[in-house]
PDB file of C-alpha atoms and ligand atoms in Angstrom:
ATOM      1  CA  MET I   1       2.301  23.284 -20.849  1.00 95.00           C
ATOM      2  CA  LYS I   2      -1.305  22.687 -19.840  1.00 98.00           C
ATOM      3  CA  VAL I   3      -1.695  19.681 -17.521  1.00 98.00           C
ATOM      4  CA  LEU I   4      -4.275  18.162 -19.875  1.00 98.00           C
ATOM      5  CA  ASP I   5      -1.803  18.368 -22.799  1.00 98.00           C
ATOM      6  CA  ALA I   6       0.929  16.405 -20.978  1.00 98.00           C
ATOM      7  CA  SER I   7       1.377  12.905 -22.383  1.00 98.00           C
ATOM      8  CA  PHE I   8       1.383  11.210 -18.943  1.00 98.00           C
ATOM      9  CA  VAL I   9      -2.012  12.797 -18.212  1.00 98.00           C
ATOM     10  CA  LYS I  10      -3.398  11.657 -21.582  1.00 98.00           C
ATOM     11  CA  LYS I  11      -2.198   8.098 -20.942  1.00 98.00           C
ATOM     12  CA  PHE I  12      -3.695   8.173 -17.414  1.00 99.00           C
ATOM     13  CA  ILE I  13      -7.080   9.273 -18.782  1.00 99.00           C
ATOM     14  CA  GLN I  14      -6.936   6.646 -21.536  1.00 98.00           C
ATOM     15  CA  MET I  15      -6.227   3.905 -18.984  1.00 99.00           C
ATOM     16  CA  CYS I  16      -9.193   4.990 -16.835  1.00 99.00           C
ATOM     17  CA  ASN I  17     -11.395   4.772 -19.905  1.00 98.00           C
ATOM     18  CA  ASP I  18      -9.974   1.404 -20.958  1.00 98.00           C
ATOM     19  CA  GLY I  19     -10.840   0.036 -17.499  1.00 99.00           C
ATOM     20  CA  TRP I  20     -14.317   1.544 -17.687  1.00 99.00           C
ATOM     21  CA  GLU I  21     -14.889  -0.096 -21.083  1.00 98.00           C
ATOM     22  CA  GLN I  22     -13.844  -3.468 -19.628  1.00 98.00           C
ATOM     23  CA  GLY I  23     -16.637  -3.162 -17.039  1.00 98.00           C
ATOM     24  CA  TRP I  24     -14.290  -3.080 -14.041  1.00 98.00           C
ATOM     25  CA  HIS I  25     -15.390   0.331 -12.707  1.00 98.00           C
ATOM     26  CA  GLU I  26     -19.058   0.377 -11.793  1.00 98.00           C
ATOM     27  CA  ARG I  27     -20.035   3.693 -10.207  1.00 98.00           C
ATOM     28  CA  ASN I  28     -16.882   4.956  -8.374  1.00 98.00           C
ATOM     29  CA  GLY I  29     -15.280   1.498  -8.173  1.00 98.00           C
ATOM     30  CA  GLY I  30     -11.509   1.329  -8.569  1.00 98.00           C
ATOM     31  CA  ASN I  31      -8.718   3.925  -8.467  1.00 98.00           C
ATOM     32  CA  LEU I  32      -5.454   4.729 -10.269  1.00 99.00           C
ATOM     33  CA  SER I  33      -2.250   6.519  -9.274  1.00 99.00           C
ATOM     34  CA  TYR I  34       0.927   7.500 -11.142  1.00 99.00           C
ATOM     35  CA  ARG I  35       4.245   8.648  -9.602  1.00 99.00           C
ATOM     36  CA  ILE I  36       5.115  11.613 -11.823  1.00 99.00           C
ATOM     37  CA  LYS I  37       8.685  12.011 -13.166  1.00 98.00           C
ATOM     38  CA  ASN I  38      10.612  15.206 -12.279  1.00 98.00           C
ATOM     39  CA  GLU I  39      10.815  16.268 -15.926  1.00 98.00           C
ATOM     40  CA  GLU I  40       7.061  15.744 -16.327  1.00 98.00           C
ATOM     41  CA  ILE I  41       6.319  17.939 -13.300  1.00 98.00           C
ATOM     42  CA  ASP I  42       8.641  20.622 -14.725  1.00 98.00           C
ATOM     43  CA  GLU I  43       6.545  20.638 -17.928  1.00 97.00           C
ATOM     44  CA  VAL I  44       3.334  21.552 -16.074  1.00 98.00           C
ATOM     45  CA  LYS I  45       4.777  23.486 -13.117  1.00 97.00           C
ATOM     46  CA  GLU I  46       3.166  26.840 -14.041  1.00 97.00           C
ATOM     47  CA  GLN I  47      -0.290  25.216 -13.841  1.00 98.00           C
ATOM     48  CA  LEU I  48       0.208  23.877 -10.301  1.00 98.00           C
ATOM     49  CA  ASP I  49      -1.191  25.720  -7.280  1.00 98.00           C
ATOM     50  CA  LEU I  50       0.977  25.019  -4.239  1.00 97.00           C
ATOM     51  CA  SER I  51      -0.996  27.274  -1.871  1.00 97.00           C
ATOM     52  CA  GLY I  52      -3.429  24.549  -0.691  1.00 96.00           C
ATOM     53  CA  GLU I  53      -3.417  23.104   2.804  1.00 98.00           C
ATOM     54  CA  TRP I  54      -1.575  19.939   3.870  1.00 98.00           C
ATOM     55  CA  LYS I  55      -3.861  17.044   4.792  1.00 98.00           C
ATOM     56  CA  GLU I  56      -3.191  13.755   6.562  1.00 98.00           C
ATOM     57  CA  ILE I  57      -2.580  10.722   4.319  1.00 98.00           C
ATOM     58  CA  GLY I  58      -3.440   8.316   7.150  1.00 97.00           C
ATOM     59  CA  THR I  59      -0.066   6.599   6.981  1.00 98.00           C
ATOM     60  CA  THR I  60       3.591   7.557   6.512  1.00 98.00           C
ATOM     61  CA  VAL I  61       5.536   7.096   3.273  1.00 98.00           C
ATOM     62  CA  LEU I  62       8.859   8.749   4.032  1.00 98.00           C
ATOM     63  CA  LYS I  63      10.543   7.413   0.894  1.00 98.00           C
ATOM     64  CA  LEU I  64       7.984   9.306  -1.199  1.00 98.00           C
ATOM     65  CA  ALA I  65       8.631  12.684   0.492  1.00 98.00           C
ATOM     66  CA  GLY I  66       8.447  15.526  -2.029  1.00 98.00           C
ATOM     67  CA  GLU I  67       7.045  13.344  -4.842  1.00 98.00           C
ATOM     68  CA  TYR I  68       4.067  14.284  -7.017  1.00 99.00           C
ATOM     69  CA  PHE I  69       1.284  11.842  -7.977  1.00 99.00           C
ATOM     70  CA  LEU I  70      -1.594  11.909 -10.431  1.00 99.00           C
ATOM     71  CA  VAL I  71      -4.541  10.211  -8.691  1.00 99.00           C
ATOM     72  CA  THR I  72      -8.255   9.558  -9.225  1.00 99.00           C
ATOM     73  CA  GLY I  73     -10.641  11.323  -6.835  1.00 98.00           C
ATOM     74  CA  SER I  74     -12.640   9.576  -4.135  1.00 98.00           C
ATOM     75  CA  GLY I  75     -16.220   8.934  -5.186  1.00 98.00           C
ATOM     76  CA  LYS I  76     -15.423   9.918  -8.770  1.00 98.00           C
ATOM     77  CA  PHE I  77     -16.616   7.675 -11.595  1.00 98.00           C
ATOM     78  CA  PHE I  78     -14.035   6.231 -14.029  1.00 98.00           C
ATOM     79  CA  ARG I  79     -16.719   6.724 -16.687  1.00 98.00           C
ATOM     80  CA  ASN I  80     -16.411  10.498 -16.213  1.00 98.00           C
ATOM     81  CA  VAL I  81     -12.601  10.796 -16.228  1.00 98.00           C
ATOM     82  CA  ILE I  82     -12.405  11.159 -20.017  1.00 98.00           C
ATOM     83  CA  LEU I  83     -15.461  13.462 -20.092  1.00 98.00           C
ATOM     84  CA  ASP I  84     -14.389  15.841 -17.317  1.00 98.00           C
ATOM     85  CA  PRO I  85     -10.838  15.081 -16.128  1.00 98.00           C
ATOM     86  CA  GLU I  86     -10.429  18.295 -14.113  1.00 98.00           C
ATOM     87  CA  ASP I  87     -13.432  17.281 -11.972  1.00 98.00           C
ATOM     88  CA  SER I  88     -12.373  13.638 -11.579  1.00 98.00           C
ATOM     89  CA  ILE I  89      -8.605  13.479 -11.025  1.00 98.00           C
ATOM     90  CA  CYS I  90      -5.910  15.488  -9.240  1.00 99.00           C
ATOM     91  CA  ILE I  91      -2.182  16.042  -8.862  1.00 99.00           C
ATOM     92  CA  ILE I  92      -0.998  15.823  -5.249  1.00 98.00           C
ATOM     93  CA  LYS I  93       2.353  16.549  -3.608  1.00 98.00           C
ATOM     94  CA  ILE I  94       3.676  14.613  -0.580  1.00 98.00           C
ATOM     95  CA  ASP I  95       5.270  16.694   2.214  1.00 98.00           C
ATOM     96  CA  GLU I  96       8.765  16.279   3.646  1.00 98.00           C
ATOM     97  CA  THR I  97       7.539  14.064   6.514  1.00 98.00           C
ATOM     98  CA  GLY I  98       5.784  11.646   4.135  1.00 98.00           C
ATOM     99  CA  SER I  99       2.609  11.880   6.213  1.00 98.00           C
ATOM    100  CA  LYS I 100       0.696  14.690   4.461  1.00 98.00           C
ATOM    101  CA  TYR I 101      -0.417  15.613   0.955  1.00 98.00           C
ATOM    102  CA  LYS I 102      -1.771  18.701  -0.763  1.00 98.00           C
ATOM    103  CA  ILE I 103      -3.838  18.996  -3.935  1.00 98.00           C
ATOM    104  CA  CYS I 104      -1.982  21.075  -6.565  1.00 98.00           C
ATOM    105  CA  TRP I 105      -4.265  20.641  -9.573  1.00 98.00           C
ATOM    106  CA  GLY I 106      -7.663  19.158 -10.455  1.00 98.00           C
ATOM    107  CA  LEU I 107     -10.759  18.199  -8.430  1.00 98.00           C
ATOM    108  CA  VAL I 108     -12.019  21.663  -9.426  1.00 98.00           C
ATOM    109  CA  ASN I 109     -15.432  21.044  -7.878  1.00 98.00           C
ATOM    110  CA  GLY I 110     -13.996  19.859  -4.582  1.00 98.00           C
ATOM    111  CA  GLY I 111     -13.222  16.443  -3.176  1.00 98.00           C
ATOM    112  CA  ARG I 112     -10.183  14.471  -2.146  1.00 98.00           C
ATOM    113  CA  PRO I 113      -7.936  11.772  -3.607  1.00 98.00           C
ATOM    114  CA  THR I 114      -9.130   8.154  -3.558  1.00 98.00           C
ATOM    115  CA  SER I 115      -9.998   6.612  -0.189  1.00 98.00           C
ATOM    116  CA  GLU I 116      -7.406   3.947  -1.075  1.00 98.00           C
ATOM    117  CA  LEU I 117      -4.599   6.562  -1.026  1.00 98.00           C
ATOM    118  CA  PRO I 118      -2.839   4.786   1.899  1.00 98.00           C
ATOM    119  CA  SER I 119      -2.731   1.520  -0.122  1.00 98.00           C
ATOM    120  CA  HIS I 120      -1.600   3.263  -3.303  1.00 98.00           C
ATOM    121  CA  LEU I 121       1.172   5.217  -1.602  1.00 98.00           C
ATOM    122  CA  MET I 122       2.440   2.331   0.546  1.00 98.00           C
ATOM    123  CA  ASN I 123       2.538   0.136  -2.580  1.00 98.00           C
ATOM    124  CA  HIS I 124       4.400   2.889  -4.461  1.00 99.00           C
ATOM    125  CA  GLU I 125       6.898   3.172  -1.625  1.00 99.00           C
ATOM    126  CA  VAL I 126       7.621  -0.579  -1.667  1.00 98.00           C
ATOM    127  CA  LYS I 127       7.862  -0.759  -5.461  1.00 99.00           C
ATOM    128  CA  LYS I 128       9.982   2.404  -5.814  1.00 98.00           C
ATOM    129  CA  GLU I 129      12.539   0.888  -3.459  1.00 98.00           C
ATOM    130  CA  LEU I 130      12.442  -2.653  -4.897  1.00 98.00           C
ATOM    131  CA  THR I 131      12.589  -1.681  -8.583  1.00 98.00           C
ATOM    132  CA  GLY I 132      15.109   1.156  -8.246  1.00 98.00           C
ATOM    133  CA  GLY I 133      12.382   3.665  -9.145  1.00 98.00           C
ATOM    134  CA  LYS I 134      11.143   1.863 -12.265  1.00 98.00           C
ATOM    135  CA  HIS I 135       7.569   1.092 -11.127  1.00 98.00           C
ATOM    136  CA  ARG I 136       5.349   4.175 -11.318  1.00 99.00           C
ATOM    137  CA  VAL I 137       1.763   2.920 -11.686  1.00 99.00           C
ATOM    138  CA  ILE I 138      -0.559   1.380  -9.084  1.00 99.00           C
ATOM    139  CA  TYR I 139      -4.004   0.298 -10.307  1.00 99.00           C
ATOM    140  CA  HIS I 140      -7.008  -0.966  -8.354  1.00 99.00           C
ATOM    141  CA  ALA I 141      -9.925  -2.461 -10.333  1.00 99.00           C
ATOM    142  CA  HIS I 142     -13.102  -4.389  -9.532  1.00 99.00           C
ATOM    143  CA  THR I 143     -12.363  -7.204 -11.997  1.00 99.00           C
ATOM    144  CA  THR I 144     -15.483  -9.371 -12.174  1.00 98.00           C
ATOM    145  CA  ASN I 145     -14.066 -12.858 -12.690  1.00 98.00           C
ATOM    146  CA  VAL I 146     -11.189 -12.457 -10.231  1.00 99.00           C
ATOM    147  CA  ILE I 147     -13.712 -11.389  -7.588  1.00 99.00           C
ATOM    148  CA  ALA I 148     -15.958 -14.373  -8.433  1.00 98.00           C
ATOM    149  CA  LEU I 149     -13.048 -16.788  -7.908  1.00 98.00           C
ATOM    150  CA  THR I 150     -12.484 -15.486  -4.367  1.00 98.00           C
ATOM    151  CA  PHE I 151     -15.780 -17.158  -3.391  1.00 98.00           C
ATOM    152  CA  VAL I 152     -14.857 -20.646  -4.603  1.00 98.00           C
ATOM    153  CA  LEU I 153     -11.057 -21.056  -4.473  1.00 98.00           C
ATOM    154  CA  PRO I 154      -9.034 -21.292  -1.239  1.00 98.00           C
ATOM    155  CA  LEU I 155      -7.582 -17.835  -0.529  1.00 98.00           C
ATOM    156  CA  LYS I 156      -3.986 -18.989  -0.963  1.00 98.00           C
ATOM    157  CA  ASP I 157      -1.281 -17.434  -3.181  1.00 98.00           C
ATOM    158  CA  GLU I 158      -0.234 -20.904  -4.388  1.00 98.00           C
ATOM    159  CA  VAL I 159      -3.751 -21.874  -5.489  1.00 98.00           C
ATOM    160  CA  PHE I 160      -4.617 -18.634  -7.323  1.00 98.00           C
ATOM    161  CA  THR I 161      -1.209 -18.436  -8.998  1.00 98.00           C
ATOM    162  CA  ARG I 162      -1.225 -22.032 -10.208  1.00 98.00           C
ATOM    163  CA  GLU I 163      -4.859 -22.098 -11.380  1.00 98.00           C
ATOM    164  CA  LEU I 164      -4.493 -18.805 -13.268  1.00 98.00           C
ATOM    165  CA  TRP I 165      -1.133 -19.833 -14.782  1.00 98.00           C
ATOM    166  CA  GLU I 166      -2.853 -22.962 -16.134  1.00 98.00           C
ATOM    167  CA  MET I 167      -5.612 -20.973 -17.857  1.00 98.00           C
ATOM    168  CA  ALA I 168      -3.393 -19.253 -20.458  1.00 97.00           C
ATOM    169  CA  THR I 169       0.114 -20.133 -21.617  1.00 98.00           C
ATOM    170  CA  GLU I 170       1.235 -16.480 -21.509  1.00 97.00           C
ATOM    171  CA  CYS I 171       0.354 -16.112 -17.810  1.00 98.00           C
ATOM    172  CA  PRO I 172       3.570 -17.482 -16.220  1.00 98.00           C
ATOM    173  CA  VAL I 173       5.534 -15.187 -18.552  1.00 98.00           C
ATOM    174  CA  VAL I 174       3.416 -12.116 -17.723  1.00 98.00           C
ATOM    175  CA  PHE I 175       3.338 -12.685 -13.926  1.00 98.00           C
ATOM    176  CA  PRO I 176       6.173 -15.142 -13.150  1.00 98.00           C
ATOM    177  CA  ASP I 177       6.411 -14.064  -9.486  1.00 98.00           C
ATOM    178  CA  GLY I 178       2.792 -15.128  -8.919  1.00 98.00           C
ATOM    179  CA  ILE I 179      -0.206 -13.531  -7.232  1.00 98.00           C
ATOM    180  CA  GLY I 180      -0.817 -12.631  -3.591  1.00 98.00           C
ATOM    181  CA  VAL I 181      -4.258 -13.087  -2.028  1.00 98.00           C
ATOM    182  CA  ILE I 182      -5.592 -11.239   1.013  1.00 98.00           C
ATOM    183  CA  GLY I 183      -8.720 -12.391   2.872  1.00 98.00           C
ATOM    184  CA  TRP I 184     -11.560  -9.887   3.242  1.00 98.00           C
ATOM    185  CA  MET I 185     -10.631  -6.698   5.058  1.00 98.00           C
ATOM    186  CA  VAL I 186     -12.261  -3.297   5.568  1.00 98.00           C
ATOM    187  CA  PRO I 187     -11.110  -1.187   2.595  1.00 98.00           C
ATOM    188  CA  GLY I 188      -9.824   2.365   2.661  1.00 97.00           C
ATOM    189  CA  GLY I 189      -7.586   2.401   5.702  1.00 94.00           C
ATOM    190  CA  ARG I 190      -4.051   1.798   6.890  1.00 97.00           C
ATOM    191  CA  ASP I 191      -4.518  -1.870   7.887  1.00 97.00           C
ATOM    192  CA  ILE I 192      -5.370  -3.050   4.378  1.00 98.00           C
ATOM    193  CA  ALA I 193      -2.610  -0.786   3.039  1.00 98.00           C
ATOM    194  CA  VAL I 194      -0.032  -2.474   5.292  1.00 98.00           C
ATOM    195  CA  ALA I 195      -1.236  -5.965   4.307  1.00 98.00           C
ATOM    196  CA  THR I 196      -1.219  -5.120   0.583  1.00 98.00           C
ATOM    197  CA  SER I 197       2.180  -3.439   0.588  1.00 98.00           C
ATOM    198  CA  GLU I 198       3.665  -6.455   2.421  1.00 98.00           C
ATOM    199  CA  MET I 199       2.373  -8.637  -0.457  1.00 98.00           C
ATOM    200  CA  MET I 200       3.785  -6.157  -2.998  1.00 98.00           C
ATOM    201  CA  LYS I 201       7.264  -7.022  -1.687  1.00 98.00           C
ATOM    202  CA  LYS I 202       6.798 -10.420  -3.393  1.00 98.00           C
ATOM    203  CA  TYR I 203       4.267  -9.866  -6.171  1.00 98.00           C
ATOM    204  CA  ASP I 204       3.136  -7.306  -8.772  1.00 98.00           C
ATOM    205  CA  VAL I 205      -0.479  -8.495  -8.407  1.00 98.00           C
ATOM    206  CA  VAL I 206      -2.494  -8.682  -5.190  1.00 99.00           C
ATOM    207  CA  ILE I 207      -6.120  -9.829  -4.947  1.00 99.00           C
ATOM    208  CA  TRP I 208      -8.479  -8.510  -2.289  1.00 98.00           C
ATOM    209  CA  ALA I 209     -11.065 -11.236  -1.580  1.00 98.00           C
ATOM    210  CA  HIS I 210     -14.642 -10.296  -2.523  1.00 98.00           C
ATOM    211  CA  HIS I 211     -13.436  -6.869  -3.643  1.00 98.00           C
ATOM    212  CA  GLY I 212     -10.927  -6.610  -6.494  1.00 98.00           C
ATOM    213  CA  ILE I 213      -7.315  -6.505  -7.592  1.00 98.00           C
ATOM    214  CA  PHE I 214      -4.208  -4.317  -7.271  1.00 98.00           C
ATOM    215  CA  GLY I 215      -1.529  -4.243  -9.966  1.00 98.00           C
ATOM    216  CA  SER I 216       1.864  -2.521 -10.058  1.00 99.00           C
ATOM    217  CA  GLY I 217       3.983  -1.742 -13.100  1.00 98.00           C
ATOM    218  CA  GLU I 218       6.492   0.523 -14.828  1.00 98.00           C
ATOM    219  CA  ASP I 219       4.014   2.289 -17.102  1.00 98.00           C
ATOM    220  CA  PHE I 220       0.323   2.479 -17.956  1.00 99.00           C
ATOM    221  CA  ASP I 221       0.420  -0.129 -20.736  1.00 98.00           C
ATOM    222  CA  THR I 222       2.215  -2.844 -18.768  1.00 98.00           C
ATOM    223  CA  THR I 223       0.153  -2.295 -15.621  1.00 99.00           C
ATOM    224  CA  PHE I 224      -3.157  -2.382 -17.481  1.00 99.00           C
ATOM    225  CA  GLY I 225      -1.923  -5.352 -19.527  1.00 98.00           C
ATOM    226  CA  LEU I 226      -0.981  -7.210 -16.349  1.00 99.00           C
ATOM    227  CA  VAL I 227      -4.403  -6.758 -14.742  1.00 99.00           C
ATOM    228  CA  HIS I 228      -6.108  -7.521 -18.069  1.00 99.00           C
ATOM    229  CA  THR I 229      -4.152 -10.784 -18.405  1.00 98.00           C
ATOM    230  CA  VAL I 230      -5.008 -11.929 -14.857  1.00 99.00           C
ATOM    231  CA  GLU I 231      -8.702 -11.076 -15.310  1.00 99.00           C
ATOM    232  CA  LYS I 232      -8.846 -12.816 -18.718  1.00 98.00           C
ATOM    233  CA  SER I 233      -7.327 -15.907 -17.162  1.00 98.00           C
ATOM    234  CA  ALA I 234      -9.900 -15.779 -14.338  1.00 98.00           C
ATOM    235  CA  GLU I 235     -12.647 -15.520 -16.973  1.00 98.00           C
ATOM    236  CA  ILE I 236     -11.374 -18.686 -18.667  1.00 98.00           C
ATOM    237  CA  TYR I 237     -11.298 -20.423 -15.274  1.00 98.00           C
ATOM    238  CA  VAL I 238     -14.915 -19.455 -14.614  1.00 98.00           C
ATOM    239  CA  LYS I 239     -15.924 -20.778 -18.063  1.00 98.00           C
ATOM    240  CA  VAL I 240     -14.008 -24.048 -17.570  1.00 98.00           C
ATOM    241  CA  MET I 241     -15.560 -24.647 -14.163  1.00 97.00           C
ATOM    242  CA  SER I 242     -18.998 -23.792 -15.552  1.00 97.00           C
ATOM    243  CA  MET I 243     -18.635 -26.451 -18.252  1.00 98.00           C
ATOM    244  CA  ALA I 244     -17.159 -29.254 -16.153  1.00 95.00           C
ATOM    245  CA  PRO I 245     -16.321 -29.655 -12.458  1.00 86.00           C
ATOM    246  CA  LYS I 246     -12.914 -31.154 -13.315  1.00 94.00           C
ATOM    247  CA  LYS I 247     -10.371 -30.342 -16.037  1.00 97.00           C
ATOM    248  CA  LEU I 248      -9.777 -33.211 -18.485  1.00 97.00           C
ATOM    249  CA  GLN I 249      -6.290 -31.923 -19.341  1.00 98.00           C
ATOM    250  CA  THR I 250      -4.133 -28.930 -18.436  1.00 98.00           C
ATOM    251  CA  ILE I 251      -0.542 -27.583 -18.468  1.00 98.00           C
ATOM    252  CA  LYS I 252       1.585 -29.772 -16.169  1.00 98.00           C
ATOM    253  CA  PRO I 253       4.439 -28.766 -13.796  1.00 98.00           C
ATOM    254  CA  ASP I 254       7.166 -30.105 -16.120  1.00 98.00           C
ATOM    255  CA  GLU I 255       5.624 -28.232 -19.020  1.00 98.00           C
ATOM    256  CA  PHE I 256       5.789 -25.012 -16.978  1.00 98.00           C
ATOM    257  CA  ARG I 257       9.464 -25.781 -16.280  1.00 98.00           C
ATOM    258  CA  ASN I 258      10.105 -26.164 -20.031  1.00 98.00           C
ATOM    259  CA  LEU I 259       8.274 -22.906 -20.700  1.00 98.00           C
ATOM    260  CA  ALA I 260      10.349 -21.134 -18.038  1.00 98.00           C
ATOM    261  CA  ALA I 261      13.601 -22.318 -19.627  1.00 98.00           C
ATOM    262  CA  ASP I 262      12.624 -21.235 -23.165  1.00 98.00           C
ATOM    263  CA  PHE I 263      11.130 -17.887 -22.124  1.00 98.00           C
ATOM    264  CA  HIS I 264      13.921 -17.126 -19.623  1.00 97.00           C
ATOM    265  CA  VAL I 265      11.665 -16.628 -16.596  1.00 98.00           C
ATOM    266  CA  ALA I 266      12.162 -18.062 -13.118  1.00 98.00           C
ATOM    267  CA  LEU I 267       9.017 -19.800 -11.857  1.00 98.00           C
ATOM    268  CA  PRO I 268       9.129 -20.479  -8.096  1.00 98.00           C
ATOM    269  CA  GLU I 269       8.885 -24.239  -7.412  1.00 98.00           C
ATOM    270  CA  ARG I 270       6.284 -23.672  -4.664  1.00 98.00           C
ATOM    271  CA  PHE I 271       3.725 -22.999  -7.429  1.00 98.00           C
ATOM    272  CA  LEU I 272       4.627 -26.180  -9.332  1.00 98.00           C
ATOM    273  CA  TYR I 273       3.307 -28.685  -6.782  1.00 98.00           C
ATOM    274  CA  GLU I 274       1.811 -32.055  -7.762  1.00 96.00           C
ATOM    275  CA  LYS I 275      -1.995 -32.080  -7.461  1.00 92.00           C
TER     276      LYS I 275
HETATM  277  P1  13P W 301     -12.740   5.668  -4.146  1.00 80.06           P
HETATM  278  O1  13P W 301     -13.941   6.220  -4.893  1.00 80.06           O
HETATM  279  O2  13P W 301     -12.526   6.374  -2.837  1.00 80.06           O
HETATM  280  O3  13P W 301     -11.515   5.648  -5.017  1.00 80.06           O
HETATM  281  O4  13P W 301     -13.083   4.173  -3.743  1.00 80.06           O
HETATM  282  C1  13P W 301     -13.382   3.209  -4.711  1.00 80.06           C
HETATM  283  C2  13P W 301     -12.932   1.851  -4.346  1.00 80.06           C
HETATM  284  O5  13P W 301     -12.822   1.001  -5.208  1.00 80.06           O
HETATM  285  C3  13P W 301     -12.613   1.541  -2.927  1.00 80.06           C
HETATM  286  O6  13P W 301     -11.952   0.325  -2.805  1.00 80.06           O
HETATM  287 ZN1   ZN W 302     -12.336  -1.030  -4.538  1.00 80.06          ZN
END
């Protein structure tokens, strides 16, 4: 089968375009990666070129040795993924040491996988282990309202989780574990990858202050839906704060506890503090 005819590739391209249409991917902002299933790789095997050279990832992900990923290219525009996927995205294979990758398909006009590859792969490694292999998608987007909030709210997991839970009743059900927040760091390297993957041990959503968001999920729909829900909630927060400096009423801790019981989710008590 042609790579571009495979359903996981079509879904990947659709998600890139959905993010573009939301306005989260100015220029080359944001990146997406998918840990490809064995049976999906078998479908496209004859189209893969394994003769390329191994290159350094910049970190080590031993538990991902031998795995294949579909990844956006560094400097590539999400806007162009749907128009020219073979120029914009690539399939990579991880070597047996977990420290190198090679490009097996795509990026036909040259280039390399996203500069955030260390963060993507270290997040994948954590989530693969923690979810028994269920999580396959890592998504980084420059979500406008989430970024705006990192200038006015304390950069604390408890504050972001609680404020965003309060903005939409569905939020505690969609991200019951909460949200991690990391203060500003230089992007693109191992340090931010280590910090983010540590947070991914507790959360499916991690915010990078003054930069954007990372989401992890089982498939394209749930991962996009997760990031979309958090960003929508941040948008409501921005609107509320723009109308009045203080909320007149909101969802209270006991009401969250009632919601948790009815919707069968566990909401950590550390987010249900009295204000
Ligand atoms: P890349 O173009 O290398 O994916 O970088 C975009 C980005 O959002 C960096 O954080
Ligand atoms: Zn970014």
